[in-house]
Amino acid sequence: AQAAADSGFAVLSADPGAELQLLAIGAYQLQAVRRAARHLRYHGVPCSEVVLIEPGLLREGRDAMERAAVHSDADLARRIPAARCRLFVCHGHAEVMTGVLRRLDTGPQTSRFLGYRNRGGTLDTFGMQFANQQSWAHLVAAAAQLLAKQPTGVKLLHVVSDFRQHD
């Protein structure tokens, strides 16, 4: 925990040969990422999981003082496993995190940022995640798109039709 607090992130799991990396910013987002990762692995999709505690430490330094405080490109490359596709799930608006985490972004075809969409009116956490398309099943659907897999062909989304039944 102290190492994660010091570095601003923690790699929770890194499957060998994983093409997909799930990155969470926020506790509820981390819960959804962990559940999506279990589901993906169950269906034969290896992935890694990273929690970003202080995303600002992963940004590009805007001046000498910031460059001294943030991680270098070499440090990020050494400490966060490479992945062809990255799925970021953030507590906040995705557009902001897209800019902050530009150095981890692998491009619009292979990175997706999911954040709040200003959808409210729900009475529980799952409802909030569902309304903002951040539930674990939404993450599985986004992962299937990123990996260019047909959801029905690889059975990634067999539960999407009824989220609550499996929640």
PDB file of N, CA and C in Angstrom, residues 15-120:
ATOM      1  N   ASP A  15      -1.152 -10.804 -16.356  1.00  0.00           N
ATOM      2  CA  ASP A  15      -1.139 -12.108 -17.014  1.00  0.00           C
ATOM      3  C   ASP A  15      -0.075 -12.113 -18.106  1.00  0.00           C
ATOM      4  N   PRO A  16       0.732 -13.162 -18.177  1.00  0.00           N
ATOM      5  CA  PRO A  16       1.729 -13.243 -19.254  1.00  0.00           C
ATOM      6  C   PRO A  16       1.044 -13.211 -20.627  1.00  0.00           C
ATOM      7  N   GLY A  17       1.548 -12.397 -21.502  1.00  0.00           N
ATOM      8  CA  GLY A  17       1.012 -12.322 -22.851  1.00  0.00           C
ATOM      9  C   GLY A  17      -0.306 -11.574 -22.977  1.00  0.00           C
ATOM     10  N   ALA A  18      -0.696 -10.852 -21.932  1.00  0.00           N
ATOM     11  CA  ALA A  18      -1.969 -10.134 -21.974  1.00  0.00           C
ATOM     12  C   ALA A  18      -1.921  -9.024 -23.015  1.00  0.00           C
ATOM     13  N   GLU A  19      -2.924  -8.995 -23.868  1.00  0.00           N
ATOM     14  CA  GLU A  19      -3.052  -7.917 -24.844  1.00  0.00           C
ATOM     15  C   GLU A  19      -3.898  -6.780 -24.302  1.00  0.00           C
ATOM     16  N   LEU A  20      -4.605  -7.016 -23.224  1.00  0.00           N
ATOM     17  CA  LEU A  20      -5.534  -6.044 -22.663  1.00  0.00           C
ATOM     18  C   LEU A  20      -5.108  -5.670 -21.256  1.00  0.00           C
ATOM     19  N   GLN A  21      -5.154  -4.372 -20.988  1.00  0.00           N
ATOM     20  CA  GLN A  21      -4.885  -3.868 -19.651  1.00  0.00           C
ATOM     21  C   GLN A  21      -6.080  -3.025 -19.211  1.00  0.00           C
ATOM     22  N   LEU A  22      -6.575  -3.312 -18.020  1.00  0.00           N
ATOM     23  CA  LEU A  22      -7.685  -2.574 -17.433  1.00  0.00           C
ATOM     24  C   LEU A  22      -7.110  -1.668 -16.353  1.00  0.00           C
ATOM     25  N   LEU A  23      -7.354  -0.372 -16.470  1.00  0.00           N
ATOM     26  CA  LEU A  23      -6.809   0.601 -15.527  1.00  0.00           C
ATOM     27  C   LEU A  23      -7.950   1.331 -14.844  1.00  0.00           C
ATOM     28  N   ALA A  24      -7.956   1.333 -13.502  1.00  0.00           N
ATOM     29  CA  ALA A  24      -9.042   1.922 -12.726  1.00  0.00           C
ATOM     30  C   ALA A  24      -8.562   3.137 -11.953  1.00  0.00           C
ATOM     31  N   ILE A  25      -9.404   4.166 -11.959  1.00  0.00           N
ATOM     32  CA  ILE A  25      -9.203   5.336 -11.110  1.00  0.00           C
ATOM     33  C   ILE A  25     -10.486   5.480 -10.307  1.00  0.00           C
ATOM     34  N   GLY A  26     -10.423   5.148  -9.018  1.00  0.00           N
ATOM     35  CA  GLY A  26     -11.593   5.206  -8.154  1.00  0.00           C
ATOM     36  C   GLY A  26     -11.940   3.828  -7.615  1.00  0.00           C
ATOM     37  N   ALA A  27     -12.493   3.814  -6.416  1.00  0.00           N
ATOM     38  CA  ALA A  27     -12.796   2.546  -5.745  1.00  0.00           C
ATOM     39  C   ALA A  27     -13.894   1.757  -6.450  1.00  0.00           C
ATOM     40  N   TYR A  28     -14.984   2.413  -6.835  1.00  0.00           N
ATOM     41  CA  TYR A  28     -16.054   1.698  -7.522  1.00  0.00           C
ATOM     42  C   TYR A  28     -15.581   1.216  -8.890  1.00  0.00           C
ATOM     43  N   GLN A  29     -14.760   2.028  -9.542  1.00  0.00           N
ATOM     44  CA  GLN A  29     -14.217   1.637 -10.837  1.00  0.00           C
ATOM     45  C   GLN A  29     -13.293   0.429 -10.669  1.00  0.00           C
ATOM     46  N   LEU A  30     -12.532   0.410  -9.595  1.00  0.00           N
ATOM     47  CA  LEU A  30     -11.657  -0.737  -9.338  1.00  0.00           C
ATOM     48  C   LEU A  30     -12.471  -2.005  -9.125  1.00  0.00           C
ATOM     49  N   GLN A  31     -13.576  -1.911  -8.400  1.00  0.00           N
ATOM     50  CA  GLN A  31     -14.432  -3.086  -8.219  1.00  0.00           C
ATOM     51  C   GLN A  31     -14.933  -3.604  -9.564  1.00  0.00           C
ATOM     52  N   ALA A  32     -15.360  -2.705 -10.436  1.00  0.00           N
ATOM     53  CA  ALA A  32     -15.854  -3.119 -11.756  1.00  0.00           C
ATOM     54  C   ALA A  32     -14.726  -3.720 -12.583  1.00  0.00           C
ATOM     55  N   VAL A  33     -13.538  -3.140 -12.527  1.00  0.00           N
ATOM     56  CA  VAL A  33     -12.381  -3.663 -13.263  1.00  0.00           C
ATOM     57  C   VAL A  33     -12.036  -5.057 -12.780  1.00  0.00           C
ATOM     58  N   ARG A  34     -12.003  -5.268 -11.474  1.00  0.00           N
ATOM     59  CA  ARG A  34     -11.653  -6.591 -10.935  1.00  0.00           C
ATOM     60  C   ARG A  34     -12.666  -7.642 -11.399  1.00  0.00           C
ATOM     61  N   ARG A  35     -13.938  -7.281 -11.359  1.00  0.00           N
ATOM     62  CA  ARG A  35     -14.980  -8.234 -11.775  1.00  0.00           C
ATOM     63  C   ARG A  35     -14.921  -8.495 -13.278  1.00  0.00           C
ATOM     64  N   ALA A  36     -14.713  -7.458 -14.067  1.00  0.00           N
ATOM     65  CA  ALA A  36     -14.597  -7.636 -15.520  1.00  0.00           C
ATOM     66  C   ALA A  36     -13.390  -8.507 -15.844  1.00  0.00           C
ATOM     67  N   ALA A  37     -12.279  -8.279 -15.156  1.00  0.00           N
ATOM     68  CA  ALA A  37     -11.073  -9.077 -15.405  1.00  0.00           C
ATOM     69  C   ALA A  37     -11.318 -10.551 -15.096  1.00  0.00           C
ATOM     70  N   ARG A  38     -12.004 -10.840 -13.998  1.00  0.00           N
ATOM     71  CA  ARG A  38     -12.334 -12.244 -13.681  1.00  0.00           C
ATOM     72  C   ARG A  38     -13.179 -12.860 -14.790  1.00  0.00           C
ATOM     73  N   HIS A  39     -14.156 -12.106 -15.257  1.00  0.00           N
ATOM     74  CA  HIS A  39     -15.029 -12.598 -16.316  1.00  0.00           C
ATOM     75  C   HIS A  39     -14.238 -12.833 -17.606  1.00  0.00           C
ATOM     76  N   LEU A  40     -13.393 -11.890 -17.956  1.00  0.00           N
ATOM     77  CA  LEU A  40     -12.588 -12.029 -19.176  1.00  0.00           C
ATOM     78  C   LEU A  40     -11.653 -13.235 -19.085  1.00  0.00           C
ATOM     79  N   ARG A  41     -10.988 -13.393 -17.950  1.00  0.00           N
ATOM     80  CA  ARG A  41     -10.082 -14.533 -17.782  1.00  0.00           C
ATOM     81  C   ARG A  41     -10.844 -15.855 -17.854  1.00  0.00           C
ATOM     82  N   TYR A  42     -12.021 -15.888 -17.254  1.00  0.00           N
ATOM     83  CA  TYR A  42     -12.842 -17.092 -17.292  1.00  0.00           C
ATOM     84  C   TYR A  42     -13.131 -17.506 -18.732  1.00  0.00           C
ATOM     85  N   HIS A  43     -13.253 -16.508 -19.600  1.00  0.00           N
ATOM     86  CA  HIS A  43     -13.541 -16.769 -21.008  1.00  0.00           C
ATOM     87  C   HIS A  43     -12.283 -16.743 -21.875  1.00  0.00           C
ATOM     88  N   GLY A  44     -11.126 -16.935 -21.250  1.00  0.00           N
ATOM     89  CA  GLY A  44      -9.890 -17.118 -21.995  1.00  0.00           C
ATOM     90  C   GLY A  44      -9.213 -15.855 -22.500  1.00  0.00           C
ATOM     91  N   VAL A  45      -9.527 -14.712 -21.915  1.00  0.00           N
ATOM     92  CA  VAL A  45      -8.898 -13.460 -22.337  1.00  0.00           C
ATOM     93  C   VAL A  45      -7.952 -12.996 -21.220  1.00  0.00           C
ATOM     94  N   PRO A  46      -6.647 -13.210 -21.392  1.00  0.00           N
ATOM     95  CA  PRO A  46      -5.714 -12.754 -20.362  1.00  0.00           C
ATOM     96  C   PRO A  46      -5.645 -11.226 -20.335  1.00  0.00           C
ATOM     97  N   CYS A  47      -5.551 -10.685 -19.134  1.00  0.00           N
ATOM     98  CA  CYS A  47      -5.493  -9.224 -19.006  1.00  0.00           C
ATOM     99  C   CYS A  47      -4.703  -8.854 -17.754  1.00  0.00           C
ATOM    100  N   SER A  48      -4.290  -7.617 -17.706  1.00  0.00           N
ATOM    101  CA  SER A  48      -3.637  -7.106 -16.506  1.00  0.00           C
ATOM    102  C   SER A  48      -4.523  -6.029 -15.894  1.00  0.00           C
ATOM    103  N   GLU A  49      -4.338  -5.808 -14.593  1.00  0.00           N
ATOM    104  CA  GLU A  49      -5.130  -4.836 -13.855  1.00  0.00           C
ATOM    105  C   GLU A  49      -4.200  -3.857 -13.157  1.00  0.00           C
ATOM    106  N   VAL A  50      -4.498  -2.580 -13.321  1.00  0.00           N
ATOM    107  CA  VAL A  50      -3.704  -1.526 -12.699  1.00  0.00           C
ATOM    108  C   VAL A  50      -4.660  -0.560 -12.028  1.00  0.00           C
ATOM    109  N   VAL A  51      -4.338  -0.153 -10.810  1.00  0.00           N
ATOM    110  CA  VAL A  51      -5.108   0.884 -10.135  1.00  0.00           C
ATOM    111  C   VAL A  51      -4.247   2.144 -10.112  1.00  0.00           C
ATOM    112  N   LEU A  52      -4.842   3.237 -10.543  1.00  0.00           N
ATOM    113  CA  LEU A  52      -4.160   4.525 -10.562  1.00  0.00           C
ATOM    114  C   LEU A  52      -4.685   5.352  -9.391  1.00  0.00           C
ATOM    115  N   ILE A  53      -3.828   5.565  -8.415  1.00  0.00           N
ATOM    116  CA  ILE A  53      -4.221   6.270  -7.208  1.00  0.00           C
ATOM    117  C   ILE A  53      -4.020   7.777  -7.375  1.00  0.00           C
ATOM    118  N   GLU A  54      -2.936   8.150  -8.006  1.00  0.00           N
ATOM    119  CA  GLU A  54      -2.621   9.561  -8.238  1.00  0.00           C
ATOM    120  C   GLU A  54      -2.236   9.742  -9.698  1.00  0.00           C
ATOM    121  N   PRO A  55      -3.221   9.870 -10.594  1.00  0.00           N
ATOM    122  CA  PRO A  55      -2.927   9.949 -12.031  1.00  0.00           C
ATOM    123  C   PRO A  55      -2.010  11.106 -12.402  1.00  0.00           C
ATOM    124  N   GLY A  56      -2.002  12.156 -11.597  1.00  0.00           N
ATOM    125  CA  GLY A  56      -1.138  13.291 -11.889  1.00  0.00           C
ATOM    126  C   GLY A  56       0.336  12.933 -11.916  1.00  0.00           C
ATOM    127  N   LEU A  57       0.727  11.875 -11.216  1.00  0.00           N
ATOM    128  CA  LEU A  57       2.130  11.453 -11.225  1.00  0.00           C
ATOM    129  C   LEU A  57       2.510  10.745 -12.520  1.00  0.00           C
ATOM    130  N   LEU A  58       1.524  10.438 -13.357  1.00  0.00           N
ATOM    131  CA  LEU A  58       1.781   9.762 -14.617  1.00  0.00           C
ATOM    132  C   LEU A  58       1.674  10.716 -15.810  1.00  0.00           C
ATOM    133  N   ARG A  59       1.362  11.956 -15.561  1.00  0.00           N
ATOM    134  CA  ARG A  59       1.202  12.950 -16.611  1.00  0.00           C
ATOM    135  C   ARG A  59       2.552  13.387 -17.159  1.00  0.00           C
ATOM    136  N   GLU A  60       2.498  14.125 -18.244  1.00  0.00           N
ATOM    137  CA  GLU A  60       3.704  14.764 -18.766  1.00  0.00           C
ATOM    138  C   GLU A  60       3.989  15.984 -17.902  1.00  0.00           C
ATOM    139  N   GLY A  61       5.224  16.137 -17.477  1.00  0.00           N
ATOM    140  CA  GLY A  61       5.582  17.310 -16.692  1.00  0.00           C
ATOM    141  C   GLY A  61       5.543  18.558 -17.566  1.00  0.00           C
ATOM    142  N   ARG A  62       4.894  19.613 -17.061  1.00  0.00           N
ATOM    143  CA  ARG A  62       4.758  20.836 -17.846  1.00  0.00           C
ATOM    144  C   ARG A  62       5.914  21.797 -17.645  1.00  0.00           C
ATOM    145  N   ASP A  63       6.714  21.571 -16.620  1.00  0.00           N
ATOM    146  CA  ASP A  63       7.890  22.414 -16.379  1.00  0.00           C
ATOM    147  C   ASP A  63       8.902  21.584 -15.604  1.00  0.00           C
ATOM    148  N   ALA A  64      10.045  22.169 -15.308  1.00  0.00           N
ATOM    149  CA  ALA A  64      11.127  21.429 -14.649  1.00  0.00           C
ATOM    150  C   ALA A  64      10.697  20.878 -13.289  1.00  0.00           C
ATOM    151  N   MET A  65       9.924  21.655 -12.539  1.00  0.00           N
ATOM    152  CA  MET A  65       9.490  21.200 -11.222  1.00  0.00           C
ATOM    153  C   MET A  65       8.572  19.981 -11.345  1.00  0.00           C
ATOM    154  N   GLU A  66       7.637  20.015 -12.271  1.00  0.00           N
ATOM    155  CA  GLU A  66       6.751  18.862 -12.466  1.00  0.00           C
ATOM    156  C   GLU A  66       7.509  17.671 -13.017  1.00  0.00           C
ATOM    157  N   ARG A  67       8.416  17.897 -13.959  1.00  0.00           N
ATOM    158  CA  ARG A  67       9.183  16.777 -14.517  1.00  0.00           C
ATOM    159  C   ARG A  67       9.981  16.061 -13.437  1.00  0.00           C
ATOM    160  N   ALA A  68      10.413  16.798 -12.421  1.00  0.00           N
ATOM    161  CA  ALA A  68      11.146  16.179 -11.304  1.00  0.00           C
ATOM    162  C   ALA A  68      10.223  15.328 -10.429  1.00  0.00           C
ATOM    163  N   ALA A  69       8.923  15.613 -10.431  1.00  0.00           N
ATOM    164  CA  ALA A  69       7.984  14.909  -9.552  1.00  0.00           C
ATOM    165  C   ALA A  69       7.269  13.747 -10.226  1.00  0.00           C
ATOM    166  N   VAL A  70       7.060  13.812 -11.541  1.00  0.00           N
ATOM    167  CA  VAL A  70       6.310  12.760 -12.229  1.00  0.00           C
ATOM    168  C   VAL A  70       7.249  11.635 -12.655  1.00  0.00           C
ATOM    169  N   HIS A  71       6.657  10.517 -13.032  1.00  0.00           N
ATOM    170  CA  HIS A  71       7.444   9.380 -13.514  1.00  0.00           C
ATOM    171  C   HIS A  71       8.022   9.695 -14.891  1.00  0.00           C
ATOM    172  N   SER A  72       9.214   9.206 -15.126  1.00  0.00           N
ATOM    173  CA  SER A  72       9.810   9.348 -16.457  1.00  0.00           C
ATOM    174  C   SER A  72       9.176   8.328 -17.398  1.00  0.00           C
ATOM    175  N   ASP A  73       9.338   8.559 -18.692  1.00  0.00           N
ATOM    176  CA  ASP A  73       8.828   7.588 -19.670  1.00  0.00           C
ATOM    177  C   ASP A  73       9.442   6.216 -19.436  1.00  0.00           C
ATOM    178  N   ALA A  74      10.751   6.184 -19.164  1.00  0.00           N
ATOM    179  CA  ALA A  74      11.440   4.910 -18.941  1.00  0.00           C
ATOM    180  C   ALA A  74      10.903   4.200 -17.704  1.00  0.00           C
ATOM    181  N   ASP A  75      10.629   4.964 -16.645  1.00  0.00           N
ATOM    182  CA  ASP A  75      10.103   4.368 -15.417  1.00  0.00           C
ATOM    183  C   ASP A  75       8.717   3.785 -15.648  1.00  0.00           C
ATOM    184  N   LEU A  76       7.855   4.524 -16.355  1.00  0.00           N
ATOM    185  CA  LEU A  76       6.522   3.999 -16.657  1.00  0.00           C
ATOM    186  C   LEU A  76       6.604   2.738 -17.500  1.00  0.00           C
ATOM    187  N   ALA A  77       7.462   2.751 -18.507  1.00  0.00           N
ATOM    188  CA  ALA A  77       7.607   1.575 -19.378  1.00  0.00           C
ATOM    189  C   ALA A  77       8.114   0.370 -18.597  1.00  0.00           C
ATOM    190  N   ARG A  78       8.956   0.597 -17.621  1.00  0.00           N
ATOM    191  CA  ARG A  78       9.528  -0.488 -16.822  1.00  0.00           C
ATOM    192  C   ARG A  78       8.529  -1.015 -15.790  1.00  0.00           C
ATOM    193  N   ARG A  79       7.691  -0.140 -15.239  1.00  0.00           N
ATOM    194  CA  ARG A  79       6.848  -0.530 -14.117  1.00  0.00           C
ATOM    195  C   ARG A  79       5.410  -0.903 -14.482  1.00  0.00           C
ATOM    196  N   ILE A  80       4.908  -0.400 -15.596  1.00  0.00           N
ATOM    197  CA  ILE A  80       3.553  -0.764 -16.028  1.00  0.00           C
ATOM    198  C   ILE A  80       3.675  -1.645 -17.258  1.00  0.00           C
ATOM    199  N   PRO A  81       3.195  -2.892 -17.175  1.00  0.00           N
ATOM    200  CA  PRO A  81       3.371  -3.820 -18.304  1.00  0.00           C
ATOM    201  C   PRO A  81       2.809  -3.258 -19.606  1.00  0.00           C
ATOM    202  N   ALA A  82       3.502  -3.516 -20.680  1.00  0.00           N
ATOM    203  CA  ALA A  82       3.015  -3.098 -22.001  1.00  0.00           C
ATOM    204  C   ALA A  82       1.756  -3.886 -22.340  1.00  0.00           C
ATOM    205  N   ALA A  83       0.887  -3.261 -23.097  1.00  0.00           N
ATOM    206  CA  ALA A  83      -0.332  -3.928 -23.554  1.00  0.00           C
ATOM    207  C   ALA A  83      -0.742  -3.312 -24.874  1.00  0.00           C
ATOM    208  N   ARG A  84      -1.232  -4.142 -25.773  1.00  0.00           N
ATOM    209  CA  ARG A  84      -1.696  -3.636 -27.071  1.00  0.00           C
ATOM    210  C   ARG A  84      -2.927  -2.758 -26.891  1.00  0.00           C
ATOM    211  N   CYS A  85      -3.803  -3.154 -25.969  1.00  0.00           N
ATOM    212  CA  CYS A  85      -5.038  -2.403 -25.743  1.00  0.00           C
ATOM    213  C   CYS A  85      -5.138  -2.009 -24.276  1.00  0.00           C
ATOM    214  N   ARG A  86      -5.631  -0.800 -24.050  1.00  0.00           N
ATOM    215  CA  ARG A  86      -5.829  -0.327 -22.681  1.00  0.00           C
ATOM    216  C   ARG A  86      -7.235   0.220 -22.536  1.00  0.00           C
ATOM    217  N   LEU A  87      -7.886  -0.175 -21.437  1.00  0.00           N
ATOM    218  CA  LEU A  87      -9.218   0.293 -21.106  1.00  0.00           C
ATOM    219  C   LEU A  87      -9.131   1.025 -19.768  1.00  0.00           C
ATOM    220  N   PHE A  88      -9.324   2.335 -19.812  1.00  0.00           N
ATOM    221  CA  PHE A  88      -9.264   3.184 -18.630  1.00  0.00           C
ATOM    222  C   PHE A  88     -10.681   3.423 -18.135  1.00  0.00           C
ATOM    223  N   VAL A  89     -10.898   3.258 -16.833  1.00  0.00           N
ATOM    224  CA  VAL A  89     -12.202   3.506 -16.237  1.00  0.00           C
ATOM    225  C   VAL A  89     -11.973   4.484 -15.098  1.00  0.00           C
ATOM    226  N   CYS A  90     -12.563   5.679 -15.222  1.00  0.00           N
ATOM    227  CA  CYS A  90     -12.196   6.718 -14.261  1.00  0.00           C
ATOM    228  C   CYS A  90     -13.379   7.310 -13.522  1.00  0.00           C
ATOM    229  N   HIS A  91     -13.086   7.706 -12.312  1.00  0.00           N
ATOM    230  CA  HIS A  91     -14.011   8.450 -11.469  1.00  0.00           C
ATOM    231  C   HIS A  91     -13.875   9.907 -11.893  1.00  0.00           C
ATOM    232  N   GLY A  92     -14.755  10.334 -12.725  1.00  0.00           N
ATOM    233  CA  GLY A  92     -14.680  11.672 -13.303  1.00  0.00           C
ATOM    234  C   GLY A  92     -14.951  11.574 -14.796  1.00  0.00           C
ATOM    235  N   HIS A  93     -14.710  12.648 -15.482  1.00  0.00           N
ATOM    236  CA  HIS A  93     -14.972  12.689 -16.914  1.00  0.00           C
ATOM    237  C   HIS A  93     -13.783  12.140 -17.697  1.00  0.00           C
ATOM    238  N   ALA A  94     -14.062  11.297 -18.653  1.00  0.00           N
ATOM    239  CA  ALA A  94     -13.022  10.606 -19.418  1.00  0.00           C
ATOM    240  C   ALA A  94     -12.131  11.569 -20.190  1.00  0.00           C
ATOM    241  N   GLU A  95     -12.696  12.647 -20.687  1.00  0.00           N
ATOM    242  CA  GLU A  95     -11.920  13.569 -21.511  1.00  0.00           C
ATOM    243  C   GLU A  95     -10.748  14.171 -20.727  1.00  0.00           C
ATOM    244  N   VAL A  96     -10.964  14.445 -19.456  1.00  0.00           N
ATOM    245  CA  VAL A  96      -9.896  14.996 -18.621  1.00  0.00           C
ATOM    246  C   VAL A  96      -8.781  13.966 -18.466  1.00  0.00           C
ATOM    247  N   MET A  97      -9.153  12.738 -18.140  1.00  0.00           N
ATOM    248  CA  MET A  97      -8.147  11.698 -17.934  1.00  0.00           C
ATOM    249  C   MET A  97      -7.419  11.337 -19.223  1.00  0.00           C
ATOM    250  N   THR A  98      -8.084  11.492 -20.352  1.00  0.00           N
ATOM    251  CA  THR A  98      -7.417  11.230 -21.633  1.00  0.00           C
ATOM    252  C   THR A  98      -6.208  12.138 -21.773  1.00  0.00           C
ATOM    253  N   GLY A  99      -6.343  13.375 -21.391  1.00  0.00           N
ATOM    254  CA  GLY A  99      -5.219  14.301 -21.460  1.00  0.00           C
ATOM    255  C   GLY A  99      -4.168  14.020 -20.410  1.00  0.00           C
ATOM    256  N   VAL A 100      -4.595  13.777 -19.189  1.00  0.00           N
ATOM    257  CA  VAL A 100      -3.646  13.527 -18.097  1.00  0.00           C
ATOM    258  C   VAL A 100      -2.831  12.275 -18.372  1.00  0.00           C
ATOM    259  N   LEU A 101      -3.463  11.239 -18.897  1.00  0.00           N
ATOM    260  CA  LEU A 101      -2.797   9.945 -19.074  1.00  0.00           C
ATOM    261  C   LEU A 101      -2.343   9.705 -20.511  1.00  0.00           C
ATOM    262  N   ARG A 102      -2.098  10.764 -21.228  1.00  0.00           N
ATOM    263  CA  ARG A 102      -1.682  10.666 -22.629  1.00  0.00           C
ATOM    264  C   ARG A 102      -0.498   9.708 -22.831  1.00  0.00           C
ATOM    265  N   ARG A 103       0.430   9.676 -21.905  1.00  0.00           N
ATOM    266  CA  ARG A 103       1.608   8.819 -22.089  1.00  0.00           C
ATOM    267  C   ARG A 103       1.269   7.335 -22.034  1.00  0.00           C
ATOM    268  N   LEU A 104       0.151   6.979 -21.423  1.00  0.00           N
ATOM    269  CA  LEU A 104      -0.264   5.567 -21.392  1.00  0.00           C
ATOM    270  C   LEU A 104      -1.247   5.231 -22.503  1.00  0.00           C
ATOM    271  N   ASP A 105      -1.767   6.237 -23.166  1.00  0.00           N
ATOM    272  CA  ASP A 105      -2.745   6.070 -24.238  1.00  0.00           C
ATOM    273  C   ASP A 105      -2.059   5.416 -25.444  1.00  0.00           C
ATOM    274  N   THR A 106      -2.616   4.321 -25.923  1.00  0.00           N
ATOM    275  CA  THR A 106      -2.031   3.617 -27.076  1.00  0.00           C
ATOM    276  C   THR A 106      -2.686   4.021 -28.393  1.00  0.00           C
ATOM    277  N   GLY A 107      -3.565   5.018 -28.352  1.00  0.00           N
ATOM    278  CA  GLY A 107      -4.209   5.507 -29.572  1.00  0.00           C
ATOM    279  C   GLY A 107      -5.686   5.192 -29.588  1.00  0.00           C
ATOM    280  N   PRO A 108      -6.449   5.887 -30.447  1.00  0.00           N
ATOM    281  CA  PRO A 108      -7.908   5.746 -30.441  1.00  0.00           C
ATOM    282  C   PRO A 108      -8.415   4.365 -30.859  1.00  0.00           C
ATOM    283  N   GLN A 109      -7.636   3.611 -31.580  1.00  0.00           N
ATOM    284  CA  GLN A 109      -8.084   2.272 -31.986  1.00  0.00           C
ATOM    285  C   GLN A 109      -7.843   1.229 -30.902  1.00  0.00           C
ATOM    286  N   THR A 110      -6.921   1.519 -29.980  1.00  0.00           N
ATOM    287  CA  THR A 110      -6.540   0.506 -28.993  1.00  0.00           C
ATOM    288  C   THR A 110      -6.660   0.975 -27.548  1.00  0.00           C
ATOM    289  N   SER A 111      -7.105   2.181 -27.332  1.00  0.00           N
ATOM    290  CA  SER A 111      -7.359   2.675 -25.972  1.00  0.00           C
ATOM    291  C   SER A 111      -8.770   3.231 -25.907  1.00  0.00           C
ATOM    292  N   ARG A 112      -9.409   2.993 -24.786  1.00  0.00           N
ATOM    293  CA  ARG A 112     -10.744   3.535 -24.559  1.00  0.00           C
ATOM    294  C   ARG A 112     -10.764   4.112 -23.159  1.00  0.00           C
ATOM    295  N   PHE A 113     -11.367   5.269 -23.004  1.00  0.00           N
ATOM    296  CA  PHE A 113     -11.517   5.929 -21.710  1.00  0.00           C
ATOM    297  C   PHE A 113     -12.999   5.996 -21.372  1.00  0.00           C
ATOM    298  N   LEU A 114     -13.378   5.401 -20.251  1.00  0.00           N
ATOM    299  CA  LEU A 114     -14.756   5.432 -19.787  1.00  0.00           C
ATOM    300  C   LEU A 114     -14.815   6.265 -18.517  1.00  0.00           C
ATOM    301  N   GLY A 115     -15.712   7.218 -18.493  1.00  0.00           N
ATOM    302  CA  GLY A 115     -15.888   8.071 -17.325  1.00  0.00           C
ATOM    303  C   GLY A 115     -17.343   8.407 -17.155  1.00  0.00           C
ATOM    304  N   TYR A 116     -17.598   9.281 -16.229  1.00  0.00           N
ATOM    305  CA  TYR A 116     -18.977   9.676 -15.978  1.00  0.00           C
ATOM    306  C   TYR A 116     -19.551  10.431 -17.154  1.00  0.00           C
ATOM    307  N   ARG A 117     -20.838  10.200 -17.404  1.00  0.00           N
ATOM    308  CA  ARG A 117     -21.553  10.811 -18.524  1.00  0.00           C
ATOM    309  C   ARG A 117     -22.673  11.707 -18.027  1.00  0.00           C
ATOM    310  N   ASN A 118     -22.555  12.156 -16.783  1.00  0.00           N
ATOM    311  CA  ASN A 118     -23.562  13.029 -16.177  1.00  0.00           C
ATOM    312  C   ASN A 118     -24.939  12.380 -16.146  1.00  0.00           C
ATOM    313  N   ARG A 119     -24.986  11.093 -15.870  1.00  0.00           N
ATOM    314  CA  ARG A 119     -26.252  10.384 -15.731  1.00  0.00           C
ATOM    315  C   ARG A 119     -26.462  10.115 -14.244  1.00  0.00           C
ATOM    316  N   GLY A 120     -27.539  10.586 -13.718  1.00  0.00           N
ATOM    317  CA  GLY A 120     -27.824  10.390 -12.303  1.00  0.00           C
ATOM    318  C   GLY A 120     -29.204   9.827 -12.113  1.00  0.00           C
TER     319      GLY A 120
END
